[in-house]
PDB file of C-alpha atoms in Angstrom:
ATOM      1  CA  ASP A   1      70.954   7.988 114.131  1.00  0.00           C
ATOM      2  CA  ALA A   2      68.484   9.059 116.752  1.00  0.00           C
ATOM      3  CA  LYS A   3      65.082   7.964 115.540  1.00  0.00           C
ATOM      4  CA  THR A   4      61.817   9.781 115.614  1.00  0.00           C
ATOM      5  CA  THR A   5      58.586   8.540 114.089  1.00  0.00           C
ATOM      6  CA  GLN A   6      55.999  10.889 112.637  1.00  0.00           C
ATOM      7  CA  PRO A   7      52.958  10.392 110.426  1.00  0.00           C
ATOM      8  CA  ASN A   8      53.751  11.113 106.786  1.00  0.00           C
ATOM      9  CA  SER A   9      50.897  13.563 106.372  1.00  0.00           C
ATOM     10  CA  MET A  10      48.074  15.291 108.220  1.00  0.00           C
ATOM     11  CA  GLU A  11      45.266  17.638 107.308  1.00  0.00           C
ATOM     12  CA  SER A  12      43.669  20.389 109.299  1.00  0.00           C
ATOM     13  CA  ASN A  13      40.947  22.919 108.717  1.00  0.00           C
ATOM     14  CA  GLU A  14      41.921  26.557 108.812  1.00  0.00           C
ATOM     15  CA  GLU A  15      41.521  28.248 112.206  1.00  0.00           C
ATOM     16  CA  GLU A  16      41.333  24.934 114.052  1.00  0.00           C
ATOM     17  CA  PRO A  17      44.023  23.565 116.405  1.00  0.00           C
ATOM     18  CA  VAL A  18      46.495  21.036 115.058  1.00  0.00           C
ATOM     19  CA  HIS A  19      48.241  18.360 117.091  1.00  0.00           C
ATOM     20  CA  LEU A  20      51.302  16.893 115.392  1.00  0.00           C
ATOM     21  CA  PRO A  21      52.565  13.734 117.133  1.00  0.00           C
ATOM     22  CA  CYS A  22      56.084  12.386 117.375  1.00  0.00           C
ATOM     23  CA  ASN A  23      57.409   9.199 118.923  1.00  0.00           C
ATOM     24  CA  HIS A  24      60.986   9.011 120.171  1.00  0.00           C
ATOM     25  CA  SER A  25      61.193   5.873 122.274  1.00  0.00           C
ATOM     26  CA  THR A  26      65.022   5.764 122.237  1.00  0.00           C
ATOM     27  CA  ILE A  27      65.410   9.203 123.811  1.00  0.00           C
ATOM     28  CA  SER A  28      67.898   9.430 126.628  1.00  0.00           C
ATOM     29  CA  GLY A  29      67.702  11.595 129.707  1.00  0.00           C
ATOM     30  CA  THR A  30      69.407  14.704 128.397  1.00  0.00           C
ATOM     31  CA  ASP A  31      68.439  14.660 124.713  1.00  0.00           C
ATOM     32  CA  TYR A  32      66.424  17.674 123.639  1.00  0.00           C
ATOM     33  CA  ILE A  33      63.322  17.535 121.458  1.00  0.00           C
ATOM     34  CA  HIS A  34      63.289  20.098 118.671  1.00  0.00           C
ATOM     35  CA  TRP A  35      60.651  20.949 116.077  1.00  0.00           C
ATOM     36  CA  TYR A  36      61.349  22.639 112.795  1.00  0.00           C
ATOM     37  CA  ARG A  37      59.173  23.296 109.785  1.00  0.00           C
ATOM     38  CA  GLN A  38      60.008  23.727 106.147  1.00  0.00           C
ATOM     39  CA  LEU A  39      57.861  25.741 103.803  1.00  0.00           C
ATOM     40  CA  PRO A  40      58.154  25.090 100.056  1.00  0.00           C
ATOM     41  CA  SER A  41      61.358  26.439  98.545  1.00  0.00           C
ATOM     42  CA  GLN A  42      62.716  27.579 101.912  1.00  0.00           C
ATOM     43  CA  GLY A  43      65.144  26.326 104.499  1.00  0.00           C
ATOM     44  CA  PRO A  44      63.857  24.713 107.685  1.00  0.00           C
ATOM     45  CA  GLU A  45      62.615  27.152 110.307  1.00  0.00           C
ATOM     46  CA  TYR A  46      63.006  26.671 114.043  1.00  0.00           C
ATOM     47  CA  VAL A  47      59.669  26.290 115.827  1.00  0.00           C
ATOM     48  CA  ILE A  48      60.283  25.201 119.408  1.00  0.00           C
ATOM     49  CA  HIS A  49      62.377  22.918 121.593  1.00  0.00           C
ATOM     50  CA  GLY A  50      62.221  21.436 125.069  1.00  0.00           C
ATOM     51  CA  LEU A  51      63.674  18.914 127.475  1.00  0.00           C
ATOM     52  CA  THR A  52      61.060  17.768 129.967  1.00  0.00           C
ATOM     53  CA  SER A  53      58.484  20.438 130.658  1.00  0.00           C
ATOM     54  CA  ASN A  54      55.881  21.694 128.235  1.00  0.00           C
ATOM     55  CA  VAL A  55      57.000  24.784 126.356  1.00  0.00           C
ATOM     56  CA  ASN A  56      55.120  27.661 124.763  1.00  0.00           C
ATOM     57  CA  ASN A  57      56.213  30.375 122.386  1.00  0.00           C
ATOM     58  CA  ARG A  58      54.566  32.710 119.923  1.00  0.00           C
ATOM     59  CA  MET A  59      54.495  30.061 117.215  1.00  0.00           C
ATOM     60  CA  ALA A  60      53.375  26.924 118.999  1.00  0.00           C
ATOM     61  CA  SER A  61      53.288  24.787 122.121  1.00  0.00           C
ATOM     62  CA  LEU A  62      55.249  21.629 122.801  1.00  0.00           C
ATOM     63  CA  ALA A  63      53.730  18.978 125.014  1.00  0.00           C
ATOM     64  CA  ILE A  64      56.181  16.329 126.221  1.00  0.00           C
ATOM     65  CA  ALA A  65      54.981  13.036 127.666  1.00  0.00           C
ATOM     66  CA  GLU A  66      55.992  12.256 131.225  1.00  0.00           C
ATOM     67  CA  ASP A  67      58.210   9.354 130.096  1.00  0.00           C
ATOM     68  CA  ARG A  68      59.573  11.596 127.274  1.00  0.00           C
ATOM     69  CA  LYS A  69      59.028   8.853 124.701  1.00  0.00           C
ATOM     70  CA  SER A  70      56.637  11.017 122.732  1.00  0.00           C
ATOM     71  CA  SER A  71      55.785  14.646 122.184  1.00  0.00           C
ATOM     72  CA  THR A  72      53.155  16.728 120.428  1.00  0.00           C
ATOM     73  CA  LEU A  73      53.529  20.007 118.618  1.00  0.00           C
ATOM     74  CA  ILE A  74      50.394  22.092 118.976  1.00  0.00           C
ATOM     75  CA  LEU A  75      49.477  24.862 116.560  1.00  0.00           C
ATOM     76  CA  HIS A  76      46.642  26.624 118.325  1.00  0.00           C
ATOM     77  CA  ARG A  77      44.953  28.031 115.248  1.00  0.00           C
ATOM     78  CA  ALA A  78      46.114  26.766 111.869  1.00  0.00           C
ATOM     79  CA  THR A  79      46.460  29.252 109.055  1.00  0.00           C
ATOM     80  CA  LEU A  80      47.191  28.626 105.400  1.00  0.00           C
ATOM     81  CA  ARG A  81      50.749  29.814 106.032  1.00  0.00           C
ATOM     82  CA  ASP A  82      51.250  26.901 108.427  1.00  0.00           C
ATOM     83  CA  ALA A  83      51.142  24.413 105.543  1.00  0.00           C
ATOM     84  CA  ALA A  84      54.621  22.911 105.629  1.00  0.00           C
ATOM     85  CA  VAL A  85      56.638  19.813 106.466  1.00  0.00           C
ATOM     86  CA  TYR A  86      57.126  19.582 110.236  1.00  0.00           C
ATOM     87  CA  TYR A  87      60.197  17.792 111.553  1.00  0.00           C
ATOM     88  CA  CYS A  88      60.551  16.385 115.035  1.00  0.00           C
ATOM     89  CA  ILE A  89      64.221  15.958 115.937  1.00  0.00           C
ATOM     90  CA  LEU A  90      66.254  14.699 118.845  1.00  0.00           C
ATOM     91  CA  SER A  91      69.445  16.582 119.526  1.00  0.00           C
ATOM     92  CA  LEU A  92      71.774  14.263 121.329  1.00  0.00           C
ATOM     93  CA  HIS A  93      73.707  15.237 124.405  1.00  0.00           C
ATOM     94  CA  THR A  94      76.476  12.963 123.125  1.00  0.00           C
ATOM     95  CA  GLY A  95      77.113  15.123 120.092  1.00  0.00           C
ATOM     96  CA  ASN A  96      76.011  18.198 118.297  1.00  0.00           C
ATOM     97  CA  GLN A  97      74.202  16.594 115.435  1.00  0.00           C
ATOM     98  CA  PHE A  98      70.570  17.207 114.626  1.00  0.00           C
ATOM     99  CA  TYR A  99      69.126  14.316 112.660  1.00  0.00           C
ATOM    100  CA  PHE A 100      66.082  15.086 110.570  1.00  0.00           C
ATOM    101  CA  GLY A 101      63.600  12.366 109.682  1.00  0.00           C
ATOM    102  CA  THR A 102      61.067  12.547 106.888  1.00  0.00           C
ATOM    103  CA  GLY A 103      58.652  14.758 108.789  1.00  0.00           C
ATOM    104  CA  THR A 104      54.900  15.297 108.603  1.00  0.00           C
ATOM    105  CA  SER A 105      53.469  17.170 105.656  1.00  0.00           C
ATOM    106  CA  LEU A 106      50.678  19.370 106.997  1.00  0.00           C
ATOM    107  CA  THR A 107      47.914  20.479 104.648  1.00  0.00           C
ATOM    108  CA  VAL A 108      45.642  23.287 105.840  1.00  0.00           C
ATOM    109  CA  ILE A 109      42.227  23.317 104.242  1.00  0.00           C
ATOM    110  CA  PRO A 110      40.510  26.694 103.815  1.00  0.00           C
TER     111      PRO A 110
ATOM    112  CA  ASP B   1      64.569  36.230 107.515  1.00  0.00           C
ATOM    113  CA  SER B   2      66.796  33.887 109.534  1.00  0.00           C
ATOM    114  CA  GLY B   3      69.895  36.061 109.155  1.00  0.00           C
ATOM    115  CA  VAL B   4      71.835  33.221 107.506  1.00  0.00           C
ATOM    116  CA  THR B   5      73.016  34.017 103.993  1.00  0.00           C
ATOM    117  CA  GLN B   6      73.916  31.416 101.412  1.00  0.00           C
ATOM    118  CA  THR B   7      75.415  32.059  98.003  1.00  0.00           C
ATOM    119  CA  PRO B   8      74.889  31.315  95.239  1.00  0.00           C
ATOM    120  CA  LYS B   9      71.184  30.476  95.218  1.00  0.00           C
ATOM    121  CA  HIS B  10      71.502  28.303  92.139  1.00  0.00           C
ATOM    122  CA  LEU B  11      74.456  26.524  90.601  1.00  0.00           C
ATOM    123  CA  ILE B  12      74.541  24.440  87.447  1.00  0.00           C
ATOM    124  CA  THR B  13      77.694  22.557  86.599  1.00  0.00           C
ATOM    125  CA  ALA B  14      78.919  19.440  84.830  1.00  0.00           C
ATOM    126  CA  THR B  15      80.022  16.106  86.179  1.00  0.00           C
ATOM    127  CA  GLY B  16      83.626  16.025  87.318  1.00  0.00           C
ATOM    128  CA  GLN B  17      83.702  19.706  88.201  1.00  0.00           C
ATOM    129  CA  ARG B  18      84.338  21.373  91.553  1.00  0.00           C
ATOM    130  CA  VAL B  19      82.166  24.015  93.216  1.00  0.00           C
ATOM    131  CA  THR B  20      82.253  26.086  96.385  1.00  0.00           C
ATOM    132  CA  LEU B  21      79.175  27.007  98.380  1.00  0.00           C
ATOM    133  CA  ARG B  22      79.346  29.884 100.818  1.00  0.00           C
ATOM    134  CA  CYS B  23      77.526  30.542 104.070  1.00  0.00           C
ATOM    135  CA  SER B  24      77.484  33.588 106.334  1.00  0.00           C
ATOM    136  CA  PRO B  25      76.017  32.782 109.749  1.00  0.00           C
ATOM    137  CA  ARG B  26      73.741  34.999 111.808  1.00  0.00           C
ATOM    138  CA  SER B  27      75.566  37.808 113.523  1.00  0.00           C
ATOM    139  CA  GLY B  28      77.041  36.488 116.769  1.00  0.00           C
ATOM    140  CA  ASP B  29      76.573  32.787 115.980  1.00  0.00           C
ATOM    141  CA  LEU B  30      79.749  30.762 116.355  1.00  0.00           C
ATOM    142  CA  SER B  31      78.666  27.443 114.912  1.00  0.00           C
ATOM    143  CA  VAL B  32      77.832  26.443 111.355  1.00  0.00           C
ATOM    144  CA  TYR B  33      76.198  23.251 110.131  1.00  0.00           C
ATOM    145  CA  TRP B  34      75.893  21.936 106.578  1.00  0.00           C
ATOM    146  CA  TYR B  35      73.034  19.757 105.365  1.00  0.00           C
ATOM    147  CA  GLN B  36      72.205  18.134 102.044  1.00  0.00           C
ATOM    148  CA  GLN B  37      68.586  17.677 100.978  1.00  0.00           C
ATOM    149  CA  SER B  38      67.720  15.467  98.053  1.00  0.00           C
ATOM    150  CA  LEU B  39      64.329  14.115  97.072  1.00  0.00           C
ATOM    151  CA  ASP B  40      64.999  10.557  98.129  1.00  0.00           C
ATOM    152  CA  GLN B  41      67.189  11.172 101.186  1.00  0.00           C
ATOM    153  CA  GLY B  42      65.608  13.987 103.117  1.00  0.00           C
ATOM    154  CA  LEU B  43      67.845  16.314 105.124  1.00  0.00           C
ATOM    155  CA  GLN B  44      71.244  14.710 105.710  1.00  0.00           C
ATOM    156  CA  PHE B  45      73.692  16.187 108.190  1.00  0.00           C
ATOM    157  CA  LEU B  46      77.117  16.677 106.655  1.00  0.00           C
ATOM    158  CA  ILE B  47      79.395  18.531 109.050  1.00  0.00           C
ATOM    159  CA  GLN B  48      79.518  21.084 111.864  1.00  0.00           C
ATOM    160  CA  TYR B  49      82.065  23.751 112.740  1.00  0.00           C
ATOM    161  CA  TYR B  50      82.414  25.765 115.902  1.00  0.00           C
ATOM    162  CA  ASN B  51      84.565  28.882 115.982  1.00  0.00           C
ATOM    163  CA  GLY B  52      86.767  27.621 113.167  1.00  0.00           C
ATOM    164  CA  GLU B  53      87.167  24.042 114.363  1.00  0.00           C
ATOM    165  CA  GLU B  54      85.422  20.938 113.080  1.00  0.00           C
ATOM    166  CA  ARG B  55      83.133  19.640 115.815  1.00  0.00           C
ATOM    167  CA  ALA B  56      80.990  16.906 114.324  1.00  0.00           C
ATOM    168  CA  LYS B  57      80.904  14.914 111.119  1.00  0.00           C
ATOM    169  CA  GLY B  58      77.946  13.202 109.546  1.00  0.00           C
ATOM    170  CA  ASN B  59      77.451  11.526 106.201  1.00  0.00           C
ATOM    171  CA  ILE B  60      79.937  13.657 104.325  1.00  0.00           C
ATOM    172  CA  LEU B  61      81.651  12.108 101.320  1.00  0.00           C
ATOM    173  CA  GLU B  62      85.430  12.228 100.983  1.00  0.00           C
ATOM    174  CA  ARG B  63      84.949  14.316  97.821  1.00  0.00           C
ATOM    175  CA  PHE B  64      83.369  17.006  99.987  1.00  0.00           C
ATOM    176  CA  SER B  65      85.198  19.256 102.409  1.00  0.00           C
ATOM    177  CA  ALA B  66      84.372  22.316 104.431  1.00  0.00           C
ATOM    178  CA  GLN B  67      85.986  24.952 106.550  1.00  0.00           C
ATOM    179  CA  GLN B  68      85.041  27.859 108.757  1.00  0.00           C
ATOM    180  CA  PHE B  69      87.108  30.999 108.484  1.00  0.00           C
ATOM    181  CA  PRO B  70      88.197  33.467 111.219  1.00  0.00           C
ATOM    182  CA  ASP B  71      85.317  35.791 110.286  1.00  0.00           C
ATOM    183  CA  LEU B  72      83.039  32.746 110.920  1.00  0.00           C
ATOM    184  CA  HIS B  73      81.771  32.367 107.387  1.00  0.00           C
ATOM    185  CA  SER B  74      81.954  28.843 106.039  1.00  0.00           C
ATOM    186  CA  GLU B  75      82.524  27.230 102.682  1.00  0.00           C
ATOM    187  CA  LEU B  76      81.528  23.779 101.486  1.00  0.00           C
ATOM    188  CA  ASN B  77      83.663  22.441  98.660  1.00  0.00           C
ATOM    189  CA  LEU B  78      82.284  19.709  96.434  1.00  0.00           C
ATOM    190  CA  SER B  79      84.655  18.071  93.953  1.00  0.00           C
ATOM    191  CA  SER B  80      84.537  15.384  91.257  1.00  0.00           C
ATOM    192  CA  LEU B  81      80.835  16.056  91.064  1.00  0.00           C
ATOM    193  CA  GLU B  82      78.441  13.285  90.124  1.00  0.00           C
ATOM    194  CA  LEU B  83      74.838  13.420  88.962  1.00  0.00           C
ATOM    195  CA  GLY B  84      73.770  12.163  92.388  1.00  0.00           C
ATOM    196  CA  ASP B  85      75.227  15.223  94.062  1.00  0.00           C
ATOM    197  CA  SER B  86      72.391  17.300  92.654  1.00  0.00           C
ATOM    198  CA  ALA B  87      70.527  18.538  95.710  1.00  0.00           C
ATOM    199  CA  LEU B  88      69.714  21.480  97.917  1.00  0.00           C
ATOM    200  CA  TYR B  89      72.548  22.342 100.282  1.00  0.00           C
ATOM    201  CA  PHE B  90      71.583  24.163 103.461  1.00  0.00           C
ATOM    202  CA  CYS B  91      73.713  25.960 105.944  1.00  0.00           C
ATOM    203  CA  ALA B  92      72.500  26.557 109.485  1.00  0.00           C
ATOM    204  CA  SER B  93      74.026  28.474 112.342  1.00  0.00           C
ATOM    205  CA  SER B  94      73.581  28.434 116.084  1.00  0.00           C
ATOM    206  CA  ALA B  95      74.843  30.606 118.866  1.00  0.00           C
ATOM    207  CA  VAL B  96      77.024  28.144 120.725  1.00  0.00           C
ATOM    208  CA  GLY B  97      76.754  24.943 118.722  1.00  0.00           C
ATOM    209  CA  GLN B  98      75.329  22.932 121.579  1.00  0.00           C
ATOM    210  CA  TYR B  99      72.573  20.383 121.316  1.00  0.00           C
ATOM    211  CA  ASN B 100      70.141  22.595 123.172  1.00  0.00           C
ATOM    212  CA  SER B 101      70.753  25.610 120.945  1.00  0.00           C
ATOM    213  CA  PRO B 102      68.315  26.096 118.037  1.00  0.00           C
ATOM    214  CA  LEU B 103      69.492  26.044 114.447  1.00  0.00           C
ATOM    215  CA  HIS B 104      68.750  28.886 112.038  1.00  0.00           C
ATOM    216  CA  PHE B 105      68.807  27.888 108.387  1.00  0.00           C
ATOM    217  CA  GLY B 106      69.553  29.781 105.216  1.00  0.00           C
ATOM    218  CA  ASN B 107      67.448  29.315 102.105  1.00  0.00           C
ATOM    219  CA  GLY B 108      69.941  26.983 100.519  1.00  0.00           C
ATOM    220  CA  THR B 109      71.941  26.577  97.357  1.00  0.00           C
ATOM    221  CA  ARG B 110      70.348  24.459  94.661  1.00  0.00           C
ATOM    222  CA  LEU B 111      73.057  22.482  92.895  1.00  0.00           C
ATOM    223  CA  THR B 112      72.326  20.839  89.573  1.00  0.00           C
ATOM    224  CA  VAL B 113      74.955  18.547  88.091  1.00  0.00           C
ATOM    225  CA  THR B 114      74.459  17.736  84.409  1.00  0.00           C
TER     226      THR B 114
END
């Protein structure tokens, strides 16, 4: 399985930026980096994905290291609704499987 | 709302029984993925279908099978159920089933085997 490493948990204060790190040292040249989040009692929700360049959308930004061995999901202003488990995933060019690790549980403090 | 519909939401059954979980993908999506989520295993990829054909297989037990029908809905069949099969089962769909195409998940079916 393609491996990603994330901290088990993180905390953030409400309305402050959050940087969620992910290491993926075994990434190959055409593997994509995806982020999903899972709120309690819901299915995972797509957040963002990218290949090499940094990506922005309405939910978050994805910063990808130049060597692509790590990435950071940035929530610009955390809200209480952002409390969730965040998964960093590699989707392999050699197949169509998305392997989820254990993710980072984000707690947002009011 | 992701647009992916899973039924039923909850299912309680006994060991040894067989159940069928159903998934309707987002309108226009051709690919369906099945995942199992249990407390001690996290999200485990089971199987993927694209336009009716099996495309990728993960950690799916021989007691489990799936198919995707011509209208693109999918069913996951679980047989000879064991207590350890109790879990949340998620279906996800994507437009073209490629590795650079995001997945959109349903809210899952919670299976309890007693």
